[in-house]
Coordinates of C-alpha atoms (C1' of nucleotides) in Angstrom, one line a residue:
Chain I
X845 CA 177.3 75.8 -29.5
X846 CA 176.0 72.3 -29.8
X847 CA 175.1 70.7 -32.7
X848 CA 172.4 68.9 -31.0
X849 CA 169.2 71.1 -30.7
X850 CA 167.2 68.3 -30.6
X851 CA 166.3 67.8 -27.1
X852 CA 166.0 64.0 -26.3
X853 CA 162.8 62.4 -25.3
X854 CA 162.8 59.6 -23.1
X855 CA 163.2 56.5 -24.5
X856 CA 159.7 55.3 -22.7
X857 CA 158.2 57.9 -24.4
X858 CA 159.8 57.3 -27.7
X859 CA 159.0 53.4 -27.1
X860 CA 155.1 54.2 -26.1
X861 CA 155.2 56.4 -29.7
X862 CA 156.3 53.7 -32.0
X863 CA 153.9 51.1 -29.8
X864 CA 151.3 53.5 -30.4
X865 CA 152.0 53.8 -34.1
X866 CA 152.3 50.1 -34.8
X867 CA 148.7 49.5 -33.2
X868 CA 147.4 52.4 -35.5
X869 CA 148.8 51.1 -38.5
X870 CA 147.5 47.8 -37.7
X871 CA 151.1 45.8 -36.7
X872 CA 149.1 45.0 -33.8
X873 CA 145.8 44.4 -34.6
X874 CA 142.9 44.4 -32.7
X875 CA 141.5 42.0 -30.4
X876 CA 144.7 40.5 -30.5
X877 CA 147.5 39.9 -27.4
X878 CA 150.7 41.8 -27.6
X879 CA 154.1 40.1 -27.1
X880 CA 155.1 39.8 -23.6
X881 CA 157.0 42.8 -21.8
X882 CA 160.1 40.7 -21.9
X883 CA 160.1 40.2 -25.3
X884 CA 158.8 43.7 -25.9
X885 CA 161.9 45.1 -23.7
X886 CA 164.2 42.7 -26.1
X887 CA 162.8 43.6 -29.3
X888 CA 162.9 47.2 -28.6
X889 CA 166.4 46.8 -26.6
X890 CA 165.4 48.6 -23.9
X891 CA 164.8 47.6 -20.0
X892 CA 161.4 45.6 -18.9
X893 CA 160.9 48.9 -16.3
X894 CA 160.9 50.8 -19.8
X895 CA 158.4 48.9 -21.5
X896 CA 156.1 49.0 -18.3
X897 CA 156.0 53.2 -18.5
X898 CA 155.4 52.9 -22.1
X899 CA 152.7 50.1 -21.6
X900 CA 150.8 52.9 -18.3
X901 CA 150.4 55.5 -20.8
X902 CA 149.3 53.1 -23.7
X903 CA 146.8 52.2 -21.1
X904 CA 145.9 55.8 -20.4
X905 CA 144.9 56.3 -23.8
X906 CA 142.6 53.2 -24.1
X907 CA 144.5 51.9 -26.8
X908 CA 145.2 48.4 -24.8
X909 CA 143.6 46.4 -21.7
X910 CA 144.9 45.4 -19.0
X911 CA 146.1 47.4 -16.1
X912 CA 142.6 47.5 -14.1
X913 CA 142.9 44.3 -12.9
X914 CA 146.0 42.5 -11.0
X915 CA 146.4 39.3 -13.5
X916 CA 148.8 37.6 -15.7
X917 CA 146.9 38.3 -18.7
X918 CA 148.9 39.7 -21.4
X919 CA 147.6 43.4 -22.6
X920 CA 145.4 42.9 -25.4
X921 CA 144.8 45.7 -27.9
X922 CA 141.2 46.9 -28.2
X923 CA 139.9 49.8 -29.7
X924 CA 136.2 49.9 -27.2
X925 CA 138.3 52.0 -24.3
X926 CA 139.2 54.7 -26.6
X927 CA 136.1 56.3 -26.1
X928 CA 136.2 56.1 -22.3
X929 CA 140.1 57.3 -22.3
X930 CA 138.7 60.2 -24.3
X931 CA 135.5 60.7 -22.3
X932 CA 137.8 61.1 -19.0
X933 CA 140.1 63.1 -20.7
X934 CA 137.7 65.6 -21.9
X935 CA 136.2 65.5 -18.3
X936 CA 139.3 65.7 -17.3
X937 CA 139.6 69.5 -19.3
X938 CA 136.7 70.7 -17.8
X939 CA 137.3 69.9 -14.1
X940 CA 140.3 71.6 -14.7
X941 CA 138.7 74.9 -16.4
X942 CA 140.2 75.0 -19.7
X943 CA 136.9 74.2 -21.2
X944 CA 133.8 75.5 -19.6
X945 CA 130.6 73.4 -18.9
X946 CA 128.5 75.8 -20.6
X947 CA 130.7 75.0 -23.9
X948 CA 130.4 71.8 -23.4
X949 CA 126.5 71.9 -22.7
X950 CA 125.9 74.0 -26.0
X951 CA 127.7 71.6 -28.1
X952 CA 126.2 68.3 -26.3
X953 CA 122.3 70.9 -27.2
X954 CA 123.4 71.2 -30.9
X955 CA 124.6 67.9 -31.4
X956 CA 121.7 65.9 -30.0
X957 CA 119.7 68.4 -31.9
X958 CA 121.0 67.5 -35.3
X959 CA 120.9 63.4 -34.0
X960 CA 117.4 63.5 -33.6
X961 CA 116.9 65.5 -36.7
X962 CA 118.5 62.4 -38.9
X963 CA 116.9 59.7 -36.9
X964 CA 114.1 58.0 -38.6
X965 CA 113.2 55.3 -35.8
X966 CA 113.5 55.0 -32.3
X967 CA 115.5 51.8 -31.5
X968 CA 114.6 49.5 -28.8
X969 CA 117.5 49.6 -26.7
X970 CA 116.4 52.9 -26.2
X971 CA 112.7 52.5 -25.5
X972 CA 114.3 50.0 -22.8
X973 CA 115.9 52.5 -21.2
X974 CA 112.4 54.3 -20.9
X975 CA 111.4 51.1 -18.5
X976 CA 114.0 51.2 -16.6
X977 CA 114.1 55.0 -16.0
X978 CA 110.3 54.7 -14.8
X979 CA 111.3 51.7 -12.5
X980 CA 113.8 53.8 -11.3
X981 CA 111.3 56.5 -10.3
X982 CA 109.6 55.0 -8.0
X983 CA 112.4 53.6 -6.3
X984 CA 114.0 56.8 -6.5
X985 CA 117.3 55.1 -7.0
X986 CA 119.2 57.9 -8.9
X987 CA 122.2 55.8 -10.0
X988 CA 119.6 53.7 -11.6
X989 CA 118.3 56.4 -13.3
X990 CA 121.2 58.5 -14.2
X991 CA 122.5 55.0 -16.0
X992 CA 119.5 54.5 -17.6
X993 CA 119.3 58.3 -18.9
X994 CA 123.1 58.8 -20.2
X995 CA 122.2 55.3 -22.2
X996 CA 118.9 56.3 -23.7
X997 CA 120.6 59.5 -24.9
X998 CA 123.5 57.7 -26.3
X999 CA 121.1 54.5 -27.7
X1000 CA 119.5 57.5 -29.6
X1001 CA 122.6 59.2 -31.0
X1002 CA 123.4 56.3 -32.5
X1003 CA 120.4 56.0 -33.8
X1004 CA 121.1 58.8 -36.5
X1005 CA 123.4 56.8 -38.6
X1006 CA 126.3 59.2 -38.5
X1007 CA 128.8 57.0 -36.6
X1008 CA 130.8 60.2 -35.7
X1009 CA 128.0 62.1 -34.5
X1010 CA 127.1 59.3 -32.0
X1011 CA 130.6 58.6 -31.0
X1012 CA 131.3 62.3 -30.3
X1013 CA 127.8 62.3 -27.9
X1014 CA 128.8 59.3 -26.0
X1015 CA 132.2 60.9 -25.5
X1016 CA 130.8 64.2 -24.7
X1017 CA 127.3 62.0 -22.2
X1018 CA 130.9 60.9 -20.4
X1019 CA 132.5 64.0 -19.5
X1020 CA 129.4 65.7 -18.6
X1021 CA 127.6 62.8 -16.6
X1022 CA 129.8 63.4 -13.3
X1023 CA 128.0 66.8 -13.2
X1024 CA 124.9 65.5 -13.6
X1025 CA 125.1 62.8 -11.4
X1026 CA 126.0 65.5 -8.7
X1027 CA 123.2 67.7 -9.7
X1028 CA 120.5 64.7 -9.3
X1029 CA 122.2 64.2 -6.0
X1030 CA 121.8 67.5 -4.8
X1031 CA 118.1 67.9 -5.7
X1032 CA 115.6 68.4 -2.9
X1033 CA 112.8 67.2 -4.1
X1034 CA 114.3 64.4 -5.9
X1035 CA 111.3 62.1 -7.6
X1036 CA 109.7 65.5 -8.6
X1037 CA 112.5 66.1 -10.9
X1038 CA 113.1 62.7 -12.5
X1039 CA 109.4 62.1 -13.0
X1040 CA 109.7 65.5 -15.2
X1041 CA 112.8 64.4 -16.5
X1042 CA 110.9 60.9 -17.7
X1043 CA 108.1 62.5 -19.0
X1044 CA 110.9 64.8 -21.3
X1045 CA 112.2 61.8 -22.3
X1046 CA 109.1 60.1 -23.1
X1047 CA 108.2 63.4 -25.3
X1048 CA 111.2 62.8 -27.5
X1049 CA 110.3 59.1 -28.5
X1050 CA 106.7 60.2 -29.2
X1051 CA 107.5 63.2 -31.0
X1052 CA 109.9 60.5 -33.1
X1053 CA 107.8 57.8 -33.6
X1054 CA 105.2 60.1 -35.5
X1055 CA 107.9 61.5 -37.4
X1056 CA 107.8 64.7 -36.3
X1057 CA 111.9 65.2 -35.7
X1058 CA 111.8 69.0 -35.7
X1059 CA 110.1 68.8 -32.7
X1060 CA 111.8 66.1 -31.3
X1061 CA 114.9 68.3 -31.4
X1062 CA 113.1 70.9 -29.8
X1063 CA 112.4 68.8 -27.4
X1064 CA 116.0 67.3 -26.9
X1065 CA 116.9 70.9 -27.0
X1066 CA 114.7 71.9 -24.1
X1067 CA 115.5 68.8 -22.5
X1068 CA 119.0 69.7 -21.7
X1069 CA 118.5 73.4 -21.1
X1070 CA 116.5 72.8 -18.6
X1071 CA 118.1 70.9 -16.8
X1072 CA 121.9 72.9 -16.7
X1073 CA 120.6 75.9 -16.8
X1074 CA 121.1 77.6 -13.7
X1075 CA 117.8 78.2 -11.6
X1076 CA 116.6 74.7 -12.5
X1077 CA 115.3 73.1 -9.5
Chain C
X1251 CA 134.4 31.0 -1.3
X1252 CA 136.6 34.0 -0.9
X1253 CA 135.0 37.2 0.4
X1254 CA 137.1 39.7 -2.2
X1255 CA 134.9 40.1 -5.2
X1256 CA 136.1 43.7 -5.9
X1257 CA 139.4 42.5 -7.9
X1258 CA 142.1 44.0 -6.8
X1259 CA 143.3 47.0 -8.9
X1260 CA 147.2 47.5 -9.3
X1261 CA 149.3 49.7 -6.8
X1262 CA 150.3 51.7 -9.6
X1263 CA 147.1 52.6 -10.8
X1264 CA 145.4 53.3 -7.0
X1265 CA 148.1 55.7 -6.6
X1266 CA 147.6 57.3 -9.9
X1267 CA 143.8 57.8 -9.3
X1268 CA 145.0 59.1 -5.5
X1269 CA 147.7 61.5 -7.1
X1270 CA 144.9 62.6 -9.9
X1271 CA 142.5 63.1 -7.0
X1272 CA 145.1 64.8 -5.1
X1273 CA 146.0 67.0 -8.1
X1274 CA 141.5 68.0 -8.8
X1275 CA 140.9 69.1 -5.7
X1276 CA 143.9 71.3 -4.9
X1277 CA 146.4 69.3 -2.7
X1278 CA 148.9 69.8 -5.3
X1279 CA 148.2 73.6 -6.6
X1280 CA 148.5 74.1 -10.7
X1281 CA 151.8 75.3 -11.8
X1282 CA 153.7 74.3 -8.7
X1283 CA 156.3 71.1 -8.6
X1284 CA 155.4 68.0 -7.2
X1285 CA 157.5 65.9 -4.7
X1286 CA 160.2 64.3 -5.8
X1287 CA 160.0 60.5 -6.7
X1288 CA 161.2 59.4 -3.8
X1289 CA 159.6 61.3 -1.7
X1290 CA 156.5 60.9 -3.2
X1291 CA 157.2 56.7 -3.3
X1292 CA 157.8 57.4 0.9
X1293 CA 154.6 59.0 1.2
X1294 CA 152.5 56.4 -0.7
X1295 CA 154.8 53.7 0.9
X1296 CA 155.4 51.8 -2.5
X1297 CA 158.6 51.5 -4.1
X1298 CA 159.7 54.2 -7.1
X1299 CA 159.2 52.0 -10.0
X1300 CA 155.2 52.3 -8.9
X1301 CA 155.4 55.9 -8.4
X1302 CA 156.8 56.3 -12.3
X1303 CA 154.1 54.4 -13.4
X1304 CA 151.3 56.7 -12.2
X1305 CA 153.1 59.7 -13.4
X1306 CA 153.4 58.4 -16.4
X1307 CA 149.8 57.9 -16.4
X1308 CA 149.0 61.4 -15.0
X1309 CA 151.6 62.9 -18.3
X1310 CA 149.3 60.7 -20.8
X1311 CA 146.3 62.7 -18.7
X1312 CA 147.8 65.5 -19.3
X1313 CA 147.8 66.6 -15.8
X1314 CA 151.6 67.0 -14.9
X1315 CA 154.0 68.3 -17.0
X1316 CA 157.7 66.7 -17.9
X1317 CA 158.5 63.8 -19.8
X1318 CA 159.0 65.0 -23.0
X1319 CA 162.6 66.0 -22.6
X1320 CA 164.9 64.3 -20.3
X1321 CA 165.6 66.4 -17.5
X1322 CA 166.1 66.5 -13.7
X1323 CA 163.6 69.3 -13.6
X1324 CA 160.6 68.0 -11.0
X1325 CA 157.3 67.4 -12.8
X1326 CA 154.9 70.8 -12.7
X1327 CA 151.1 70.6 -12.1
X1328 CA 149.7 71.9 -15.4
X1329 CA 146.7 72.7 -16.6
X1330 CA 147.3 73.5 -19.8
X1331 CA 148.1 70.0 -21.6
X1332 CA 145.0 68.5 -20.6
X1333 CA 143.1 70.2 -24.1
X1334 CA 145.9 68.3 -25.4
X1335 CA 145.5 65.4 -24.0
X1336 CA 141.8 65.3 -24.5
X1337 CA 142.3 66.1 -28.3
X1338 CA 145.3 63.3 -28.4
X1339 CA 142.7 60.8 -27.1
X1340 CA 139.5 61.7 -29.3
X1341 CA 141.6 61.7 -31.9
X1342 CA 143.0 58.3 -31.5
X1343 CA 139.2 56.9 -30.5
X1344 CA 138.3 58.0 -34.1
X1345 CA 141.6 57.2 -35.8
X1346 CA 140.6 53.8 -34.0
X1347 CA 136.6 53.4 -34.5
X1348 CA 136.7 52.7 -37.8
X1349 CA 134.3 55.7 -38.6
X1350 CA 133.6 56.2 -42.2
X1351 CA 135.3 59.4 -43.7
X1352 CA 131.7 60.4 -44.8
X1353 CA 130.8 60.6 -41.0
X1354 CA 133.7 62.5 -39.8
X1355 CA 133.4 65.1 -43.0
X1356 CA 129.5 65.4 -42.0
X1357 CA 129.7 66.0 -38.6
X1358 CA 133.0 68.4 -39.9
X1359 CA 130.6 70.7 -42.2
X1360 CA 127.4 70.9 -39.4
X1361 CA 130.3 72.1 -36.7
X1362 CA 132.3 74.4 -38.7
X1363 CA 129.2 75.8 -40.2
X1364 CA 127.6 76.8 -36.6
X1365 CA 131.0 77.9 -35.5
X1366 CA 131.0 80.5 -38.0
X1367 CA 127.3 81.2 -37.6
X1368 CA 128.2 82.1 -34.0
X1369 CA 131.3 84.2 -35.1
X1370 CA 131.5 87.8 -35.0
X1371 CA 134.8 88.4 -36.0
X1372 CA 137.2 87.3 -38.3
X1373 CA 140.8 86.6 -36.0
X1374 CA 143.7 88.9 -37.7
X1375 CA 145.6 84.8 -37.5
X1376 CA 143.2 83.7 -40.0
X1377 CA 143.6 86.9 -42.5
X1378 CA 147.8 85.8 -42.1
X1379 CA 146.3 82.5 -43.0
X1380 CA 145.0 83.6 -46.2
X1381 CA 148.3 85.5 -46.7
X1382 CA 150.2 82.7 -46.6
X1383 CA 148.3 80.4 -48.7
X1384 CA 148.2 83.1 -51.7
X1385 CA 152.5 82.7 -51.5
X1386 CA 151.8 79.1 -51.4
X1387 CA 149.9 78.7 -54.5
X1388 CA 152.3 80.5 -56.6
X1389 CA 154.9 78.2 -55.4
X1390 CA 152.9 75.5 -56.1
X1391 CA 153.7 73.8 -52.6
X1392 CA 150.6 71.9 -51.1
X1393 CA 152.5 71.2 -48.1
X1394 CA 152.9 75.0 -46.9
X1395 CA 149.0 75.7 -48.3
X1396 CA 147.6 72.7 -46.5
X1397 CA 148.8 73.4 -43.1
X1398 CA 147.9 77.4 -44.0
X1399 CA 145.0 76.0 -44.9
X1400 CA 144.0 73.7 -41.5
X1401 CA 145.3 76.4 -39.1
X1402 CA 142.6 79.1 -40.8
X1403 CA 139.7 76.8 -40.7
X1404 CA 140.7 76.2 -36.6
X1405 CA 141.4 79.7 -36.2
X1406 CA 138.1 80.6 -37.3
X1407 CA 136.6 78.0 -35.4
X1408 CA 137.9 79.2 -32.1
X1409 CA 136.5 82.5 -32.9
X1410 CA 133.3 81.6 -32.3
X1411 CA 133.5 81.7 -28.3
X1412 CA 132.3 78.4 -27.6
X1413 CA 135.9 76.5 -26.8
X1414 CA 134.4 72.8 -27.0
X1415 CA 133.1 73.6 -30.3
X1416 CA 136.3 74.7 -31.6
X1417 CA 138.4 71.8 -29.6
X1418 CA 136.2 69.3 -31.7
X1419 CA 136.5 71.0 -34.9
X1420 CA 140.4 71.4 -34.2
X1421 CA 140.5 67.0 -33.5
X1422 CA 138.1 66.2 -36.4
X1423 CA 140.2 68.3 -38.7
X1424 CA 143.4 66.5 -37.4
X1425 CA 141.7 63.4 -38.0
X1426 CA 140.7 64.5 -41.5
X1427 CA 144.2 65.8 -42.4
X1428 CA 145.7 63.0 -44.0
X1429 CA 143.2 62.4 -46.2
X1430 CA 142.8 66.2 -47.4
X1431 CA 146.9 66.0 -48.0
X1432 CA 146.4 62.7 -50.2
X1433 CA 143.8 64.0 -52.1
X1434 CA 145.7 67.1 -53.3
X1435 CA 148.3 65.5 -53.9
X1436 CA 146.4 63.1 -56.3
X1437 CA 145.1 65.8 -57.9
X1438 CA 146.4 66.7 -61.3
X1439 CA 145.6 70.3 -61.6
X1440 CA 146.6 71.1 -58.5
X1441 CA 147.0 75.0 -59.1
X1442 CA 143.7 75.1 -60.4
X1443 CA 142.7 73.1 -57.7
X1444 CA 144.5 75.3 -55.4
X1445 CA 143.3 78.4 -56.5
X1446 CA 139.7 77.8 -56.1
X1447 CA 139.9 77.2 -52.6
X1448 CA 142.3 80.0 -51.7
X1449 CA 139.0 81.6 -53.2
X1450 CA 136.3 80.0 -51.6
X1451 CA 138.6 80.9 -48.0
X1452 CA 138.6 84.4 -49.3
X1453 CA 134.6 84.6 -49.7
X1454 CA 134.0 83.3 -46.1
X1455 CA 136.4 86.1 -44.7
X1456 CA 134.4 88.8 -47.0
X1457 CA 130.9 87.3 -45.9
X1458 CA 132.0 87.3 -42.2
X1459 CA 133.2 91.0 -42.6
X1460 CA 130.0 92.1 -44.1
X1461 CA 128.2 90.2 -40.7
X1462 CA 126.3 87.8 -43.4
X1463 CA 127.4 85.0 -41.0
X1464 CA 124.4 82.9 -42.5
X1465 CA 125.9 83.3 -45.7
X1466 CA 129.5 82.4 -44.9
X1467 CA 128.3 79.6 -43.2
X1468 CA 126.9 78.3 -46.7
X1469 CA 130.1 79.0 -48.3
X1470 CA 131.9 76.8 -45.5
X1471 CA 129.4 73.7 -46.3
X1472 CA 130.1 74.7 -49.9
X1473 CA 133.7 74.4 -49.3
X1474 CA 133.7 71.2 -47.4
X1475 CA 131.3 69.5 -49.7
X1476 CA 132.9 70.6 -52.8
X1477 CA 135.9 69.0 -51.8
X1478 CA 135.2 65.7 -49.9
X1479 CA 132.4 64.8 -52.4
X1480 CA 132.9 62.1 -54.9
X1481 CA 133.8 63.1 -58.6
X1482 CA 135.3 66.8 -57.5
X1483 CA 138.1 66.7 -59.5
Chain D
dT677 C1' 185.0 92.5 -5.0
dC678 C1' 183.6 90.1 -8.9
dT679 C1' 184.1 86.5 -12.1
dT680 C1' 184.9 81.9 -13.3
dG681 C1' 185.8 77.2 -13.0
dT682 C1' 185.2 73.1 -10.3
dC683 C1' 183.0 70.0 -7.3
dT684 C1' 179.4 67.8 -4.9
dG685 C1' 174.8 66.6 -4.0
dT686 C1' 170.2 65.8 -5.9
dT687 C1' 167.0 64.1 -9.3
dT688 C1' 165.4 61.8 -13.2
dG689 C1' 166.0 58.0 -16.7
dT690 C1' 167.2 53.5 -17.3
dC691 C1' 168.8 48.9 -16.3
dG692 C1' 169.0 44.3 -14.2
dG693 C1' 167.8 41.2 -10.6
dA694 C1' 164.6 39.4 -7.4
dC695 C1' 160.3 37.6 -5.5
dA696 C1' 155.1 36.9 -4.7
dA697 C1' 150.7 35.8 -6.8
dG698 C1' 147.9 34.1 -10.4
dC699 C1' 147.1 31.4 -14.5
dC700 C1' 147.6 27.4 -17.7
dA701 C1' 149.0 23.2 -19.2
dC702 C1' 150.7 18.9 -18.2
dT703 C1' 151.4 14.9 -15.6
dA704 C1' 150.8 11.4 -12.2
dC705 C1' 147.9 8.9 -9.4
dG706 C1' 143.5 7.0 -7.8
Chain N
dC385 C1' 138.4 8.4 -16.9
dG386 C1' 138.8 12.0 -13.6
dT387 C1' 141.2 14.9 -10.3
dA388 C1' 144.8 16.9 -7.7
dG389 C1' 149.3 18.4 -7.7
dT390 C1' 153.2 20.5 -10.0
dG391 C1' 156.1 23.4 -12.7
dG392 C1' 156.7 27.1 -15.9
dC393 C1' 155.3 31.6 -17.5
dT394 C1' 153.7 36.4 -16.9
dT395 C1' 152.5 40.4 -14.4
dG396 C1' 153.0 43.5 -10.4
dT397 C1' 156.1 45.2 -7.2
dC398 C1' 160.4 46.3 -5.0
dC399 C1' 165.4 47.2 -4.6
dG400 C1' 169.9 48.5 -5.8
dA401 C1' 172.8 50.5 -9.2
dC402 C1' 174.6 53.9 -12.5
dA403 C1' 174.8 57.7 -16.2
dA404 C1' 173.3 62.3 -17.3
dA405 C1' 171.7 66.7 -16.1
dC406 C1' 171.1 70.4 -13.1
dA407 C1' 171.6 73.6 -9.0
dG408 C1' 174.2 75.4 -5.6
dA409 C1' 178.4 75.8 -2.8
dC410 C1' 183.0 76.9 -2.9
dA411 C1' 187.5 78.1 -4.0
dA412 C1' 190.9 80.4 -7.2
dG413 C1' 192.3 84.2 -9.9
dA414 C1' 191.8 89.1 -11.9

DNA sequence: TCTTGTCTGTTTGTCGGACAAGCCACTACG
DNA sequence: CGTAGTGGCTTGTCCGACAAACAGACAAGA
């Protein structure tokens, strides 16, 4: 028998665990550039090719920049893709089917729900969004409008002052916003549906900015229902 | 001027989102192996170092399996690590956000209470959970009742049918963890301490199997509350 | 015939070297 | 003083090499 149960990891692996660690703990901080991969690869005694694979997966998970453009720019660690990397890997679960859209819809509903329920003023950046959404209309330019829409819901998460509660929306506004997207795309009777989907929006601020938030969350509730439940044109 | 404003994304990363693609929409089938490194570098006519790069990206995504023991074995398509991966990546975008404790424990309480709202059965895993923490309070070890203790609360949240809902719980409570270990471990009475909410578990289970889910879900907000809230001691 | 040990080929994990392209600072020249 | 060239550094990519692990073929012995 061997007295070695443990069964190795790669050291690229090992190397993107203890990179990952030190940026957690704050070794690297944010907003700062790491060490070059050379001196990476000699600090951790391993190859440059080693450092690269451990660098890709850093990447994957947002904890770093770099990688989407072709530059000499060192990596940089930043803490604003995290969201994104989590955003694509939750929409990456659900393309997949081990978590189902509707699950994902009845959180996003409850979630929103509670939002509105602790917000106590609309912000601006999401009354913007209004604008543009209406401009939108009329050109019927959908990408516009879709843009427009996932930030006024995530403007308005925000809004409630629970900094988790918003984060998780944006996160879940991400994974769901391919399917949405599609689904604009695929309506017939295109300007129909957004000028509804405005006017919902519109209802939501209103409700808000009388203070009525119960019925603002009806509304946001409504809102989404209507618009993945199936038989929705 | 030049004429290439779209910056030019790296090899590696073009054939990751090719291979990820590739892997979506069924050109590589789930649990079958992928091509072989070299094969695979043939195909995409870039050299092997770039192939390992994407997969490396496609592991962090959860999408292929491999890389966590050194093997020859091929990488799989797998569908089952991208939860994982989704739950590794909102769980480092909080770690990372800098989101108050109060937020995360908030948004904990309005989950886990509609999780159990929705549940109509209490899992025979969580009842072992129970089990297990009673031993672990007479030994007095907070190590075995805390991790009893975090698998019955996402035990109970799975229950509920909605599988987002209890992904999310199951991230927010890894985020949580390390503070709920601290603070028993600060604490000076811990079997007191200990005791109390072995109990509290215990009323949840016996308000679940009497079908007052409304009522359970108080004792859960109760529970969470009573812990995380300043001067519990 | 069946078992067993060996051997060979394949594949991954890792390393080192090499080169092109881009970026930055410095210098030399007008 | 200003500008163009120049050299070094860094990333992105490729190639060749080798150790370790694994699978299958293959031969030797009971």
């Amino acid at each position: 028998m061997t007295i070695s149960p443990v069964s190795r990891v790669p050291l690229s692996l090992e190397v993107a665990q203890r990179l990952r660690a030190a940026i957690l703990d704050g070794t690297f901080p944010a907003d700062t550039e790491l060490p070059t991969e050379t001196e990476l690869a000699q600090s951790f005694g391993v190859g440059r090719s080693t450092i690269r694979e451990a660098l890709r997966v850093l990447q994957a998970h947002g904890l770093i920049s770099g990688a989407d453009t072709v530059s000499t720019a060192r990596p940089r660690v930043t803490h604003e893709r995290t969201a994104g990397a989590a955003g694509l890997a939750l929409s990456t679960a659900l393309q997949v089917g081990a978590i189902p859209l509707a699950d994902l819809v009845a959180l996003r509903t409850l979630l929103e729900a509670e939002a509105i329920r602790q917000t106590t003023s609309v912000p601006e950046a999401a009354r913007s969004c209004l604008v543009t959404m209406a401009a939108a209309v009329e050109n019927g330019d959908i990408h516009t409008f879709h843009a427009a829409d996932v930030d006024f819901h995530v403007q308005l998460a925000y809004a409630c002052g629970n900094q988790a509660l918003g984060f998780v929306i944006g996160v879940l506004r991400d994974c769901i916003a391919g399917y949405l997207l599609d689904a604009l795309a695929a309506v017939a009777d295109r300007r129909t549906v957004l000028v509804r989907l405005l006017a919902e929006h519109q209802s939501i601020v209103d409700a808000l900015d009388v203070g009525e938030n119960d019925r603002a969350a009806e509304a946001v509730v409504a809102h989404i229902r209507g618009f993945y439940e199936p038989g929705t044109p």
